[in-house]
XYZ file of C-alpha atoms in Angstrom:
189
model
C 28.356 -31.096 -21.951
C 26.498 -28.406 -20.062
C 28.671 -25.720 -18.491
C 27.175 -23.771 -15.607
C 28.077 -21.425 -12.771
C 26.063 -20.218 -9.812
C 26.411 -17.409 -7.287
C 24.211 -15.820 -4.657
C 23.368 -12.305 -3.480
C 21.211 -10.700 -0.793
C 18.237 -8.356 -1.145
C 16.928 -6.304 1.792
C 13.177 -6.557 2.451
C 12.743 -2.770 2.173
C 14.231 -2.929 -1.325
C 12.204 -5.973 -2.393
C 8.939 -4.401 -1.181
C 9.478 -1.112 -2.993
C 11.132 -2.142 -6.242
C 9.426 -1.680 -9.602
C 11.871 -3.766 -11.668
C 15.458 -4.998 -11.722
C 17.977 -4.623 -14.517
C 20.393 -7.508 -14.903
C 23.517 -6.685 -16.916
C 26.759 -8.565 -17.653
C 29.490 -9.187 -20.244
C 30.067 -12.531 -21.954
C 33.592 -13.440 -23.077
C 33.916 -16.488 -25.300
C 36.705 -18.885 -24.361
C 36.147 -21.160 -27.395
C 35.113 -20.829 -31.048
C 31.998 -22.948 -30.525
C 28.953 -20.987 -29.431
C 25.816 -22.394 -27.943
C 22.649 -21.211 -26.341
C 23.061 -19.664 -22.926
C 20.402 -19.393 -20.248
C 20.121 -17.421 -17.027
C 18.159 -18.629 -14.020
C 17.281 -16.694 -10.898
C 16.127 -18.820 -7.956
C 15.752 -21.794 -10.334
C 13.448 -19.911 -12.714
C 14.542 -19.227 -16.270
C 14.702 -15.468 -16.935
C 16.598 -15.313 -20.255
C 17.833 -17.470 -23.145
C 20.116 -16.193 -25.891
C 23.106 -16.954 -28.111
C 25.784 -14.669 -26.689
C 27.412 -11.966 -28.752
C 30.952 -12.346 -27.418
C 32.547 -9.318 -25.793
C 29.317 -7.336 -25.810
C 27.318 -6.165 -22.825
C 23.868 -7.680 -22.329
C 21.009 -6.295 -20.247
C 17.562 -7.611 -19.304
C 14.712 -6.023 -17.353
C 13.292 -8.454 -14.813
C 10.080 -8.430 -12.794
C 10.480 -8.263 -8.987
C 8.535 -11.540 -8.683
C 11.707 -13.476 -9.634
C 13.428 -12.237 -6.473
C 12.910 -12.835 -2.757
C 13.879 -10.908 0.389
C 17.094 -12.437 1.682
C 19.328 -14.776 -0.297
C 18.870 -15.144 -4.072
C 20.734 -17.383 -6.534
C 21.738 -16.574 -10.076
C 22.974 -19.304 -12.442
C 24.349 -19.133 -15.983
C 24.511 -22.229 -18.175
C 25.437 -22.964 -21.803
C 24.690 -26.019 -23.929
C 27.903 -25.604 -26.003
C 31.073 -23.539 -25.947
C 32.999 -22.097 -23.023
C 32.264 -18.671 -21.602
C 33.445 -16.299 -18.965
C 30.792 -14.026 -17.466
C 31.964 -10.728 -16.049
C 30.628 -7.628 -14.309
C 27.288 -9.088 -13.229
C 25.103 -6.284 -11.913
C 21.531 -6.382 -10.614
C 20.219 -2.847 -10.248
C 16.811 -2.002 -8.716
C 14.478 0.735 -10.006
C 12.212 1.935 -7.229
C 8.588 2.984 -7.239
C 8.051 6.551 -6.136
C 7.854 6.172 -2.386
C 5.949 8.758 -0.406
C 7.508 9.191 3.019
C 5.266 10.434 5.821
C 5.514 13.992 7.105
C 5.425 14.456 10.878
C 4.086 17.674 12.359
C 4.833 19.251 15.708
C 3.398 22.438 17.117
C 5.371 25.198 18.824
C 3.086 27.408 20.906
C 3.611 31.160 21.041
C 5.061 31.098 24.571
C 7.704 28.448 23.702
C 8.453 30.113 20.371
C 9.365 33.404 22.092
C 11.732 31.475 24.413
C 13.336 29.738 21.407
C 13.902 33.090 19.653
C 15.387 34.483 22.899
C 17.492 31.303 23.233
C 16.226 30.457 26.721
C 14.713 27.252 25.262
C 15.858 24.917 22.498
C 14.218 22.126 20.497
C 15.810 18.910 19.303
C 14.914 15.771 17.388
C 15.957 12.384 18.750
C 15.861 9.254 16.611
C 16.487 5.746 17.915
C 17.227 3.031 15.358
C 16.666 -0.710 15.453
C 20.427 -1.338 15.054
C 23.779 0.434 14.721
C 24.436 -0.382 11.046
C 25.536 2.307 8.602
C 22.700 4.703 7.744
C 22.305 7.501 5.276
C 19.231 9.670 5.123
C 18.041 13.167 4.446
C 15.604 14.922 6.684
C 13.697 18.096 6.045
C 12.613 20.532 8.682
C 10.123 22.965 7.119
C 11.649 21.981 3.761
C 15.219 22.839 4.798
C 17.188 19.719 3.882
C 19.939 18.120 6.016
C 22.084 15.113 5.079
C 22.974 12.512 7.741
C 25.558 9.731 7.460
C 26.057 7.744 10.688
C 26.663 4.279 12.150
C 24.929 4.495 15.462
C 21.906 3.454 17.529
C 20.724 7.014 17.894
C 20.915 10.420 16.335
C 20.205 13.807 17.953
C 19.807 17.076 16.118
C 19.360 20.511 17.683
C 17.166 22.672 15.501
C 18.630 26.122 14.787
C 16.008 28.708 15.795
C 15.959 30.035 12.187
C 14.614 26.658 10.967
C 11.614 26.647 13.323
C 8.203 28.251 12.924
C 5.617 29.393 15.412
C 2.705 26.923 15.139
C 3.005 23.898 12.857
C 6.435 22.562 11.861
C 6.891 19.817 9.257
C 9.495 17.069 9.612
C 10.188 14.487 6.907
C 12.759 11.666 6.838
C 13.899 10.313 3.443
C 16.070 7.174 3.669
C 18.903 6.677 1.185
C 19.633 3.154 2.400
C 17.473 0.857 4.544
C 16.432 2.578 7.745
C 14.504 1.101 10.664
C 13.417 3.729 13.157
C 12.212 2.474 16.535
C 11.528 5.923 18.049
C 11.329 9.497 16.805
C 10.665 12.391 19.159
C 10.944 16.148 19.245
C 11.542 17.678 22.666
C 12.379 20.967 24.340
C 15.413 21.382 26.570
C 17.068 24.191 28.485
C 20.385 25.264 26.999
């Protein structure tokens, strides 16, 4: 008789759109002396067939086309024998993503005020939701790490980080990040 088990997992659309390949890995423990052929299906498509080497880790590289944004199913089945499948991991490898650089200009007059601390500049980001977010941002290549669960984030630029003329700002997400508004503004301290 065929023995099979099925479970499901979620993939964010940002991940699915930027992934190069997935690595599926797991352990197979044999619960009987009989061994048969085992197969793995993702979203009802066969991705691997093998006779398991009991107690050993197995790994397969899989094309992103097997996966969808949202809910995905993975199923293991065997035509003989009884197995326990442990430590199932599906790990994405990403393409090199180029994040945009935003530029803002500080005119001479404002720059003098910033140096004299009669004017300050800040960045305000509004997000699409208040889920947990991790990202790095660079101001003129000085890197800052941010870890928040909030709808918005405000950062006051230290005057040492700013340049007269063009300033470069880059945001590099670590997990999925949806920005609804990004602005740089002056304010009086």
